[in-house]
Amino acid sequence: MNEYKIILFLCNWGPHTALQSLQDTYDEKKNIPVEIKIVRIPCTGRISKALLLKAFEMGADGVALVGCKSGTCRYGRGTVTAEDNTRDTRDILELLGLGKDRMQQATFLPDEGDAFLKFINNFCDQIRSLCTSPVIPDKKIELEHVEKKSIEEIISTYDIYACQDCGKCTSACPLALIGKPFSPRTIAGSILKGDLESDAIINDVWSCLTCGICYDRCPSNVNFPEFIRDVRHLLKQNGKNGHENHGGFFHSLMRTMTSSKLETKRWHDIPEDIKIDHDSKTLFFGGCAPFFDIFFRKFLGVNTNKILIDSLRLLNFFDIQPAIFNDERCCGHDLLWSGDRDNFLKLAQLNANSINSLNIEEIITSCPECYRTLSHDYPGYGIKLNCKITYIHEFLENRISKEAVKFKKSNKRLTYQDACRLNWIDDQRDLPRKLIKRLKLAGFQELQNHGNTAICCGNCAWIGCDSYSKALQVKRLRQASDTGSNVMLTSCPKCQIHLSCAMEDPFIGDKLKIKLVDLISAIAGTIYRE
C-alpha cells in the first residue's frame, strides 16, 4: 500500500478555526486523513513559490495552500498573493511533468468546518488517483562517483601558487570596480593560507560572477572562475551553505529534475506553424526559458521563451526540422557553478542518456549556458554526448553567408550586451557581431565595455545577487543609454531577466528603460529570401 505525503499549509486564522471546530466535536467520520501533514502558518501569502516547490522537492505527493477567503485576510493581500503563487507553482509543476493537480488552493471562513473536511478528503482522493510523486528526495539518491578534491588538489589543479599578487584581477573585476569590497587575489591568498573560515571565503566566494575577466587579465593564467567553482563545491561538501537567490527556487527546481522517473513536459506549447521532426538527426536543446517566464511573469513580464520559438522558426527557415525531446531537463549549469556538482552530474547523465538514445548527430542550442555546459563541461566531467554541439550563432552565420537571404530595413539603433559564457570561448565572441553587421539597422554602437572588457549582467547561477549586482546592472543600462540606442540586443535569457529587474527600480527605472531583444529574435523578425 502506497504511503502518501500530503502537505497542508494552513493559515492560522479562518481555516485553522474551521479545523478546531471539527476537533472540538468528536466524530470518527470527521477525522483528518492520516496522509495529511499540517504546517500551521500566519498567512498563506507568506508561503512563496520557493517554499511550495521545496515541499515537492522533499517528496510531497500533494500540497494545499489553505487560507482565508478574499477580503477577510488579516494582512490585506495575503489571499491574492497566495492565488498568484499557486497559479505559478501549478504551471511549473505541469512543465516538470508532476501535473498541476498536485497543487491546490482553498479558502474557508471560521464556521466552514464541514466544507474544510470535504475539501481535504477530496484532495486526498485526487492525490491517490495520481499515485505517488516520481520525485526522489535528494538525500535518498546515492552517487556512484563523488569526486572529493581536497583544497591542496584544487590549488594544484589551478596552479594558485603562480599568483603574483599583482592585483590585475581585482583591478579588472566588475564587482570591485562598482565598489564592492571584493578581491579575487584576497580569496586566492586565504585559500593558500588554508584559512577556509575567513570572511573572504565564507562570504565572498559566493559573490564572484565567474565572468572570466580576471582570468583574461591574469599574467599567470590562473583560471579563477573554475577555481571558485571548485572551492564552492568543496565548501558544500564540508557542510557550508551556499547562497541561493529567490528563496532557492531555481536550485530546488534543478534538483527536482534529477529524479530519473520524472517525465518533463517543457515543450507542450509549441506554435502549430513550427515544424518538428522527431526522426531528425538534428536536436534543438532549448534550456529553462519557459520556467523563467512563469516565475517572473508577474513582475518583469519577460518572454524569454520567444527566443526558443524564434530559434525554431529560423531552423525551419533554413529547411531544418529539428527533433526536440519532451524529457529535456536543465543542463545543470547553475548547479555546477553554485558548487552542487553531485546533482549536476545526475542531471548531466540523465540528459546524456536521453540524447544518446536518439542517435542525434548534432545539437543546436540558443542558450549560452547550455552551449558551454554541453560542449565543455559535460566532456570535462566524463559525460559523453555522441554528437556535435553547435551554438545557433554559428549555424546562422554559416547558412546566411551561403544562401540568398536579405534583411528588412529597421529604423532601430542598437547596441549589444555580451553573454559571459560565449565571450570567453574561442570563435564565439565575434559571431554575434558578424550577424549584427548583416542586419539593416539605422545604427549600431558598441557599449563602452564590450568584447574582452564586457560587463556581466550582475548575477550568475542564481547566487550572489545584492545591491552591487544591481549597481552593475544600472551601470550597464546607463552605458546603453549613452550610445543613443533604443534597443539593446542580448544573447542570454538571463541578461534579459537581470537587466529588466534593474528597470523595475521605482526611483530611476524610467531613466534606464530600453527595449531588450535577443539577437535571434531580431534576425527572425527581419530575415527573408530574395
Coordinates of C-alpha atoms in Angstrom, one line a residue:
M1 CA 0.0 0.0 0.0
N2 CA 1.4 3.4 -1.0
E3 CA 2.1 5.9 1.7
Y4 CA 1.1 9.3 0.6
K5 CA 2.6 12.6 1.9
I6 CA 0.2 15.5 1.6
I7 CA 1.3 18.9 3.0
L8 CA -1.4 21.3 4.1
F9 CA -0.1 24.9 4.7
L10 CA -2.8 26.1 7.0
C11 CA -3.5 29.7 7.8
N12 CA -3.6 30.5 11.5
W13 CA -6.9 32.4 11.2
G14 CA -10.1 31.4 9.3
P15 CA -9.2 27.8 8.2
H16 CA -7.5 26.9 11.5
T17 CA -10.6 27.9 13.4
A18 CA -12.6 25.7 11.0
L19 CA -10.2 22.8 11.8
Q20 CA -10.7 23.5 15.5
S21 CA -14.4 23.3 15.2
L22 CA -14.0 19.8 13.7
Q23 CA -11.7 18.7 16.5
D24 CA -14.0 20.1 19.3
T25 CA -16.8 17.8 18.2
Y26 CA -15.6 14.2 18.4
D27 CA -16.9 12.3 15.4
E28 CA -14.8 9.5 13.9
K29 CA -16.2 10.3 10.4
K30 CA -14.7 13.8 10.8
N31 CA -11.1 12.7 11.4
I32 CA -8.4 14.3 9.3
P33 CA -6.9 11.7 6.8
V34 CA -3.7 10.3 8.1
E35 CA -1.8 11.3 4.9
I36 CA -2.3 15.0 5.8
K37 CA 0.6 16.7 7.4
I38 CA -0.4 20.2 8.6
V39 CA 2.0 23.1 8.7
R40 CA 0.5 26.0 10.6
I41 CA 1.4 29.4 9.1
P42 CA 0.5 33.0 9.9
C43 CA -0.8 33.7 6.4
T44 CA -0.9 31.9 3.0
G45 CA 0.6 35.0 1.4
R46 CA 3.8 34.2 3.3
I47 CA 4.4 30.9 1.5
S48 CA 6.5 31.7 -1.5
K49 CA 6.8 29.7 -4.7
A50 CA 10.2 28.5 -3.5
L51 CA 8.6 27.0 -0.3
L52 CA 5.8 25.4 -2.3
L53 CA 8.3 23.8 -4.7
K54 CA 10.6 22.8 -1.9
A55 CA 7.8 20.6 -0.5
F56 CA 7.7 18.7 -3.8
E57 CA 11.5 18.5 -3.9
M58 CA 11.4 16.9 -0.5
G59 CA 9.0 14.2 -1.6
A60 CA 5.4 15.6 -1.1
D61 CA 2.8 13.9 -3.3
G62 CA 0.5 16.9 -3.0
V63 CA 0.4 20.4 -1.5
A64 CA -2.6 22.5 -0.5
L65 CA -2.4 26.2 0.5
V66 CA -5.4 26.8 2.7
G67 CA -6.2 30.3 3.8
C68 CA -8.8 32.9 4.4
K69 CA -11.4 34.0 1.9
S70 CA -10.6 37.0 -0.2
G71 CA -11.5 40.2 1.7
T72 CA -11.0 38.5 5.1
C73 CA -7.2 38.3 5.1
R74 CA -5.8 39.9 8.3
Y75 CA -2.8 41.2 6.3
G76 CA -4.7 42.6 3.3
R77 CA -3.3 40.9 0.2
G78 CA -2.3 37.6 1.6
T79 CA -5.0 35.6 -0.2
V80 CA -4.3 37.4 -3.5
T81 CA -0.6 36.7 -3.2
A82 CA -1.4 33.0 -2.4
E83 CA -3.5 32.9 -5.6
D84 CA -0.6 34.2 -7.7
N85 CA 1.9 31.8 -6.1
T86 CA -0.5 28.9 -6.5
R87 CA -1.1 29.6 -10.2
D88 CA 2.7 29.9 -10.9
T89 CA 3.6 26.8 -9.0
R90 CA 0.9 24.8 -10.7
D91 CA 2.2 25.9 -14.1
I92 CA 5.8 25.0 -13.1
L93 CA 4.6 21.5 -11.9
E94 CA 2.9 21.0 -15.3
L95 CA 6.2 21.7 -17.1
L96 CA 8.0 19.5 -14.7
G97 CA 5.7 16.6 -15.5
L98 CA 4.3 16.3 -12.0
G99 CA 0.9 17.7 -13.0
K100 CA -0.7 20.9 -11.8
D101 CA -3.4 19.0 -9.9
R102 CA -0.9 18.1 -7.2
M103 CA -1.1 21.7 -6.0
Q104 CA -4.4 23.2 -4.8
Q105 CA -5.5 26.3 -3.0
A106 CA -8.6 26.7 -0.9
T107 CA -10.1 29.3 1.4
F108 CA -12.5 29.0 4.3
L109 CA -14.4 31.1 6.9
P110 CA -14.1 30.1 10.5
D111 CA -17.5 28.4 10.5
E112 CA -16.9 26.3 7.5
G113 CA -15.6 23.2 9.2
D114 CA -17.6 20.7 7.2
A115 CA -16.5 22.4 3.9
F116 CA -12.9 22.2 5.1
L117 CA -13.2 18.5 5.8
K118 CA -14.8 17.9 2.4
F119 CA -12.0 19.7 0.7
I120 CA -9.2 17.7 2.3
N121 CA -11.0 14.4 1.7
N122 CA -11.5 15.2 -1.9
F123 CA -7.9 16.4 -2.2
C124 CA -6.6 13.2 -0.7
D125 CA -8.7 11.2 -3.2
Q126 CA -7.3 13.3 -6.0
I127 CA -3.7 12.7 -5.0
R128 CA -4.3 8.9 -4.6
S129 CA -5.7 8.9 -8.1
L130 CA -2.4 10.5 -9.3
C131 CA -0.3 8.0 -7.4
T132 CA 2.9 8.9 -5.5
S133 CA 5.2 11.5 -6.8
P134 CA 8.2 10.4 -9.0
V135 CA 10.4 12.9 -7.3
I136 CA 13.0 11.2 -5.1
P137 CA 14.3 13.5 -2.3
D138 CA 18.0 14.3 -2.8
K139 CA 19.2 12.5 0.4
K140 CA 17.9 9.2 -0.9
I141 CA 20.0 9.2 -4.0
E142 CA 23.5 7.9 -3.8
L143 CA 26.0 8.7 -6.4
E144 CA 28.4 6.1 -7.7
H145 CA 31.2 8.7 -8.0
V146 CA 31.6 11.7 -5.8
E147 CA 34.9 13.4 -6.5
K148 CA 36.2 14.9 -3.3
K149 CA 39.0 17.3 -4.1
S150 CA 40.9 18.5 -1.2
I151 CA 42.0 22.1 -1.1
E152 CA 45.6 21.1 -1.9
E153 CA 44.3 19.4 -5.0
I154 CA 42.4 22.5 -6.1
I155 CA 45.4 24.7 -5.5
S156 CA 47.5 22.4 -7.6
T157 CA 44.9 22.0 -10.4
Y158 CA 44.7 25.7 -10.9
D159 CA 48.3 26.5 -10.0
I160 CA 47.3 29.1 -7.4
Y161 CA 50.9 29.3 -6.2
A162 CA 51.6 31.0 -9.5
C163 CA 49.6 34.0 -8.4
Q164 CA 51.9 37.0 -8.4
D165 CA 49.7 39.1 -6.1
C166 CA 49.8 41.8 -8.8
G167 CA 46.2 42.7 -8.4
K168 CA 45.3 42.9 -12.0
C169 CA 42.4 40.5 -11.4
T170 CA 40.9 42.9 -8.8
S171 CA 41.6 46.0 -10.9
A172 CA 39.6 44.4 -13.7
C173 CA 36.8 42.8 -11.6
P174 CA 33.4 44.4 -12.4
L175 CA 32.3 43.9 -8.7
A176 CA 35.4 45.6 -7.4
L177 CA 35.1 48.4 -9.8
I178 CA 31.5 49.1 -8.8
G179 CA 32.6 49.5 -5.2
K180 CA 32.2 46.1 -3.6
P181 CA 35.0 45.1 -1.2
F182 CA 35.8 42.0 -3.3
S183 CA 39.2 40.8 -4.4
P184 CA 39.9 37.6 -6.3
R185 CA 43.6 37.7 -5.1
T186 CA 42.4 38.0 -1.5
I187 CA 40.4 34.9 -1.9
A188 CA 43.3 33.1 -3.5
G189 CA 45.6 34.3 -0.6
S190 CA 43.2 33.0 2.0
I191 CA 43.0 29.6 0.2
L192 CA 46.8 29.4 0.1
K193 CA 46.9 30.1 3.9
G194 CA 44.3 27.3 4.4
D195 CA 42.0 29.8 6.0
L196 CA 38.7 28.4 4.8
E197 CA 36.8 30.1 7.7
S198 CA 37.9 33.6 6.7
D199 CA 35.2 36.1 5.6
A200 CA 36.9 36.2 2.2
I201 CA 36.0 32.6 1.7
I202 CA 32.7 32.2 3.6
N203 CA 31.1 35.3 2.2
D204 CA 32.9 36.4 -0.9
V205 CA 33.3 33.1 -2.6
W206 CA 29.6 33.2 -3.4
S207 CA 29.8 36.8 -4.8
C208 CA 32.1 36.0 -7.7
L209 CA 30.3 36.4 -11.1
T210 CA 32.7 33.8 -12.7
C211 CA 32.5 36.2 -15.7
G212 CA 36.2 35.5 -16.7
I213 CA 37.7 39.0 -16.9
C214 CA 40.2 38.2 -14.2
Y215 CA 41.3 35.1 -16.0
D216 CA 41.8 37.1 -19.1
R217 CA 44.0 39.6 -17.3
C218 CA 46.0 37.2 -15.1
P219 CA 49.7 37.1 -16.2
S220 CA 50.0 33.7 -14.5
N221 CA 47.0 32.3 -16.4
V222 CA 45.2 31.3 -13.2
N223 CA 41.7 30.2 -14.1
F224 CA 39.9 32.0 -11.3
P225 CA 36.3 31.2 -12.3
E226 CA 36.8 27.5 -12.4
F227 CA 38.9 27.7 -9.2
I228 CA 36.0 29.5 -7.5
R229 CA 33.6 26.8 -8.8
D230 CA 35.6 24.0 -7.3
V231 CA 36.1 25.9 -4.0
R232 CA 32.3 26.3 -3.8
H233 CA 31.9 22.5 -4.3
L234 CA 34.5 21.8 -1.6
L235 CA 32.7 24.1 0.9
K236 CA 29.4 22.4 0.2
Q237 CA 30.9 19.0 0.7
N238 CA 32.1 20.3 4.1
G239 CA 28.6 21.3 5.1
K240 CA 28.7 25.0 4.3
N241 CA 25.6 26.5 2.9
G242 CA 25.8 28.3 -0.4
H243 CA 23.8 31.4 -1.4
E244 CA 20.6 30.9 -3.4
N245 CA 18.5 33.8 -4.7
H246 CA 14.7 33.8 -5.0
G247 CA 14.4 31.6 -1.9
G248 CA 16.4 28.9 -3.7
F249 CA 13.5 28.3 -6.1
F250 CA 15.7 27.6 -9.2
H251 CA 18.1 25.4 -7.4
S252 CA 15.2 23.4 -6.0
L253 CA 13.8 23.2 -9.5
M254 CA 17.0 21.8 -10.8
R255 CA 17.4 19.3 -8.0
T256 CA 13.9 18.1 -8.6
M257 CA 14.8 17.3 -12.2
T258 CA 17.4 14.9 -11.1
S259 CA 14.8 12.2 -10.4
S260 CA 15.0 9.7 -13.2
K261 CA 11.4 8.8 -13.3
L262 CA 10.2 12.4 -13.8
E263 CA 8.8 12.9 -17.3
T264 CA 9.0 16.6 -18.0
K265 CA 6.7 18.3 -20.5
R266 CA 8.6 21.5 -21.2
W267 CA 7.7 21.6 -24.9
H268 CA 4.0 21.4 -24.6
D269 CA 3.2 24.8 -26.1
I270 CA 5.0 25.0 -29.4
P271 CA 3.0 27.0 -32.0
E272 CA 1.3 24.9 -34.7
D273 CA 3.3 26.5 -37.5
I274 CA 6.6 25.2 -36.1
K275 CA 7.7 22.1 -37.9
I276 CA 9.3 19.4 -35.8
D277 CA 10.6 16.0 -37.0
H278 CA 11.2 13.5 -34.2
D279 CA 13.3 11.4 -36.5
S280 CA 15.6 14.3 -37.4
K281 CA 19.4 13.9 -36.7
T282 CA 19.5 17.5 -35.5
L283 CA 18.2 18.2 -32.0
F284 CA 17.3 21.6 -30.7
F285 CA 18.1 21.9 -27.0
G286 CA 16.1 24.8 -25.5
G287 CA 17.0 25.3 -21.9
C288 CA 15.0 26.6 -19.0
A289 CA 13.4 29.8 -20.5
P290 CA 9.8 28.5 -20.1
F291 CA 10.4 28.1 -16.4
F292 CA 11.9 31.6 -16.1
D293 CA 8.9 33.2 -17.8
I294 CA 6.4 31.7 -15.4
F295 CA 8.4 32.6 -12.3
F296 CA 9.0 36.3 -13.4
R297 CA 5.8 37.0 -15.3
K298 CA 4.1 39.0 -12.6
F299 CA 6.9 41.4 -12.0
L300 CA 9.2 41.5 -15.0
G301 CA 6.9 40.3 -17.8
V302 CA 9.8 38.8 -19.6
N303 CA 9.2 36.4 -22.5
T304 CA 12.4 34.5 -22.9
N305 CA 10.5 31.5 -24.4
K306 CA 10.3 33.7 -27.5
I307 CA 14.0 33.1 -28.1
L308 CA 13.4 29.4 -28.3
I309 CA 10.4 29.8 -30.7
D310 CA 12.3 32.2 -32.9
S311 CA 15.2 29.8 -32.9
L312 CA 12.9 27.0 -34.2
R313 CA 11.5 29.4 -36.8
L314 CA 15.0 30.2 -38.1
L315 CA 15.9 26.5 -38.2
N316 CA 12.6 25.9 -40.2
F317 CA 13.5 28.9 -42.4
F318 CA 16.8 27.1 -43.4
D319 CA 14.9 23.9 -44.0
I320 CA 15.9 22.3 -40.7
Q321 CA 13.0 20.5 -39.0
P322 CA 14.7 19.6 -35.7
A323 CA 13.9 17.0 -33.2
I324 CA 13.1 18.0 -29.7
F325 CA 12.5 15.8 -26.7
N326 CA 9.9 16.4 -24.1
D327 CA 12.1 14.9 -21.4
E328 CA 14.7 17.7 -21.8
R329 CA 16.0 18.7 -18.4
C330 CA 18.1 21.6 -17.2
C331 CA 21.7 21.2 -18.5
G332 CA 22.8 21.7 -14.9
H333 CA 24.9 24.8 -15.5
D334 CA 23.7 26.6 -12.3
L335 CA 24.1 23.6 -10.1
L336 CA 27.7 23.2 -11.3
W337 CA 28.7 26.8 -10.8
S338 CA 27.0 27.1 -7.4
G339 CA 29.0 24.2 -6.1
D340 CA 26.4 21.4 -6.3
R341 CA 28.5 19.2 -8.5
D342 CA 26.8 16.0 -7.3
N343 CA 23.4 17.0 -8.6
F344 CA 24.9 18.5 -11.8
L345 CA 26.4 15.1 -12.6
K346 CA 23.0 13.4 -12.1
L347 CA 21.3 15.9 -14.5
A348 CA 24.1 15.6 -17.0
Q349 CA 24.0 11.8 -17.1
L350 CA 20.2 11.8 -17.5
N351 CA 20.4 14.3 -20.4
A352 CA 23.2 12.3 -22.0
N353 CA 21.4 9.0 -21.7
S354 CA 18.3 10.6 -23.4
I355 CA 20.2 12.4 -26.1
N356 CA 22.5 9.4 -27.0
S357 CA 19.4 7.1 -27.2
L358 CA 18.0 9.4 -30.0
N359 CA 21.1 8.8 -32.3
I360 CA 21.4 12.5 -32.8
E361 CA 24.3 13.8 -34.9
E362 CA 24.1 17.5 -33.9
I363 CA 22.6 19.5 -31.1
I364 CA 21.8 23.2 -31.8
T365 CA 21.1 25.4 -28.8
S366 CA 20.4 29.1 -28.4
C367 CA 21.3 29.3 -24.7
P368 CA 24.9 30.3 -24.0
E369 CA 24.9 28.4 -20.7
C370 CA 23.6 25.3 -22.3
Y371 CA 26.2 25.6 -25.0
R372 CA 29.1 26.0 -22.6
T373 CA 27.8 23.2 -20.4
L374 CA 27.1 20.6 -23.1
S375 CA 30.2 21.4 -25.2
H376 CA 32.8 22.0 -22.5
D377 CA 31.7 20.8 -19.0
Y378 CA 30.0 17.6 -19.9
P379 CA 33.1 16.1 -21.5
G380 CA 35.2 17.7 -18.8
Y381 CA 33.4 15.6 -16.2
G382 CA 33.4 12.5 -18.4
I383 CA 29.8 12.8 -19.6
K384 CA 29.9 11.9 -23.3
L385 CA 27.5 13.1 -25.9
N386 CA 27.8 11.3 -29.2
C387 CA 27.2 14.3 -31.4
K388 CA 28.4 17.8 -32.4
I389 CA 27.3 20.8 -30.2
T390 CA 26.6 24.0 -32.2
Y391 CA 25.6 27.4 -30.9
I392 CA 22.9 28.9 -33.1
H393 CA 25.0 31.9 -34.0
E394 CA 27.5 29.7 -35.7
F395 CA 24.7 27.9 -37.6
L396 CA 23.1 31.2 -38.7
E397 CA 26.3 32.8 -39.8
N398 CA 27.2 29.7 -41.8
R399 CA 23.8 29.5 -43.5
I400 CA 23.3 33.2 -44.1
S401 CA 26.7 33.5 -45.7
K402 CA 25.8 30.8 -48.2
E403 CA 22.2 31.4 -49.0
A404 CA 20.3 34.1 -50.8
V405 CA 18.7 35.9 -47.9
K406 CA 18.2 39.6 -47.1
F407 CA 17.0 41.6 -44.1
K408 CA 14.2 44.2 -43.9
K409 CA 15.4 47.7 -43.1
S410 CA 15.0 48.7 -39.5
N411 CA 14.7 52.2 -38.0
K412 CA 16.2 51.0 -34.8
R413 CA 19.5 52.0 -33.3
L414 CA 21.0 49.1 -31.5
T415 CA 23.7 48.2 -29.0
Y416 CA 24.8 44.7 -27.8
Q417 CA 25.2 43.1 -24.4
D418 CA 27.8 40.3 -24.5
A419 CA 27.0 36.9 -22.8
C420 CA 29.7 35.9 -20.4
R421 CA 29.5 32.2 -21.3
L422 CA 30.1 33.0 -25.0
N423 CA 32.6 35.8 -24.5
W424 CA 35.5 33.6 -23.4
I425 CA 35.0 30.7 -25.8
D426 CA 37.1 30.9 -29.0
D427 CA 35.2 32.0 -32.1
Q428 CA 32.0 32.8 -30.2
R429 CA 32.7 36.4 -29.3
D430 CA 32.9 37.7 -32.9
L431 CA 30.0 35.7 -34.3
P432 CA 27.1 37.9 -32.9
R433 CA 28.9 41.0 -34.3
K434 CA 29.1 39.4 -37.8
L435 CA 25.4 38.7 -37.6
I436 CA 24.6 42.2 -36.4
K437 CA 26.5 43.7 -39.3
R438 CA 24.2 41.8 -41.7
L439 CA 21.1 43.5 -40.2
K440 CA 20.0 46.7 -42.0
L441 CA 19.9 48.9 -39.0
A442 CA 19.6 52.7 -38.6
G443 CA 22.7 52.5 -36.4
F444 CA 24.8 50.3 -34.1
Q445 CA 27.2 51.3 -31.4
E446 CA 29.1 49.2 -29.0
L447 CA 28.7 49.7 -25.3
Q448 CA 31.6 51.4 -23.5
N449 CA 32.6 48.0 -22.1
H450 CA 32.4 45.3 -24.8
G451 CA 34.2 42.3 -26.1
N452 CA 37.0 41.4 -23.7
T453 CA 36.0 44.2 -21.4
A454 CA 32.3 43.4 -21.4
I455 CA 30.5 43.6 -18.0
C456 CA 28.3 40.7 -16.7
C457 CA 24.6 41.4 -16.2
G458 CA 25.3 41.2 -12.5
N459 CA 24.4 37.7 -11.5
C460 CA 25.4 34.1 -12.3
A461 CA 23.9 30.8 -11.3
W462 CA 21.2 32.5 -9.3
I463 CA 23.6 33.3 -6.4
G464 CA 25.4 36.4 -5.2
C465 CA 22.8 39.0 -6.1
D466 CA 23.0 42.0 -3.9
S467 CA 23.0 45.8 -4.2
Y468 CA 26.3 45.7 -6.0
S469 CA 24.8 43.4 -8.6
K470 CA 22.1 45.9 -9.0
A471 CA 24.6 48.7 -9.4
L472 CA 26.3 46.7 -12.1
Q473 CA 23.0 46.4 -14.0
V474 CA 22.3 50.1 -13.6
K475 CA 25.8 50.9 -14.9
R476 CA 25.2 48.6 -17.9
L477 CA 21.9 50.2 -18.8
R478 CA 23.4 53.7 -18.4
Q479 CA 26.1 52.7 -20.9
A480 CA 23.3 51.6 -23.2
S481 CA 21.6 54.9 -22.9
D482 CA 24.9 56.7 -23.6
T483 CA 25.0 55.0 -27.0
G484 CA 21.8 56.7 -28.0
S485 CA 20.3 53.3 -28.9
N486 CA 16.7 52.4 -28.4
V487 CA 17.2 48.6 -28.4
M488 CA 19.7 46.5 -26.5
L489 CA 20.4 43.2 -28.2
T490 CA 21.2 40.3 -25.9
S491 CA 22.3 36.7 -26.4
C492 CA 21.3 35.2 -23.0
P493 CA 17.8 34.9 -21.4
K494 CA 19.3 35.7 -18.0
C495 CA 20.7 39.0 -19.3
Q496 CA 17.2 40.0 -20.2
I497 CA 15.9 39.0 -16.8
H498 CA 18.6 40.7 -14.7
L499 CA 18.6 43.9 -16.8
S500 CA 14.8 44.0 -16.7
C501 CA 15.0 43.7 -13.0
A502 CA 17.1 46.9 -12.7
M503 CA 14.4 48.7 -14.8
E504 CA 11.9 47.9 -12.0
D505 CA 13.6 50.5 -9.8
P506 CA 10.7 52.9 -8.8
F507 CA 13.1 55.8 -8.5
I508 CA 15.4 55.6 -11.5
G509 CA 13.7 52.9 -13.6
D510 CA 12.3 55.3 -16.2
K511 CA 15.8 56.7 -16.9
L512 CA 17.0 53.2 -17.6
K513 CA 14.3 52.0 -19.9
I514 CA 15.4 50.4 -23.1
K515 CA 13.9 47.6 -25.1
L516 CA 15.7 44.3 -24.7
V517 CA 15.6 42.0 -27.8
D518 CA 17.5 38.8 -28.3
L519 CA 19.7 38.8 -31.4
I520 CA 17.9 35.6 -32.5
S521 CA 14.5 37.4 -32.4
A522 CA 16.0 40.4 -34.3
I523 CA 17.1 38.1 -37.1
A524 CA 13.9 36.0 -37.1
G525 CA 11.9 39.2 -37.4
T526 CA 13.7 40.7 -40.4
I527 CA 15.1 37.9 -42.5
Y528 CA 13.6 37.0 -45.8
R529 CA 14.5 35.2 -49.0
E530 CA 15.4 37.2 -52.1

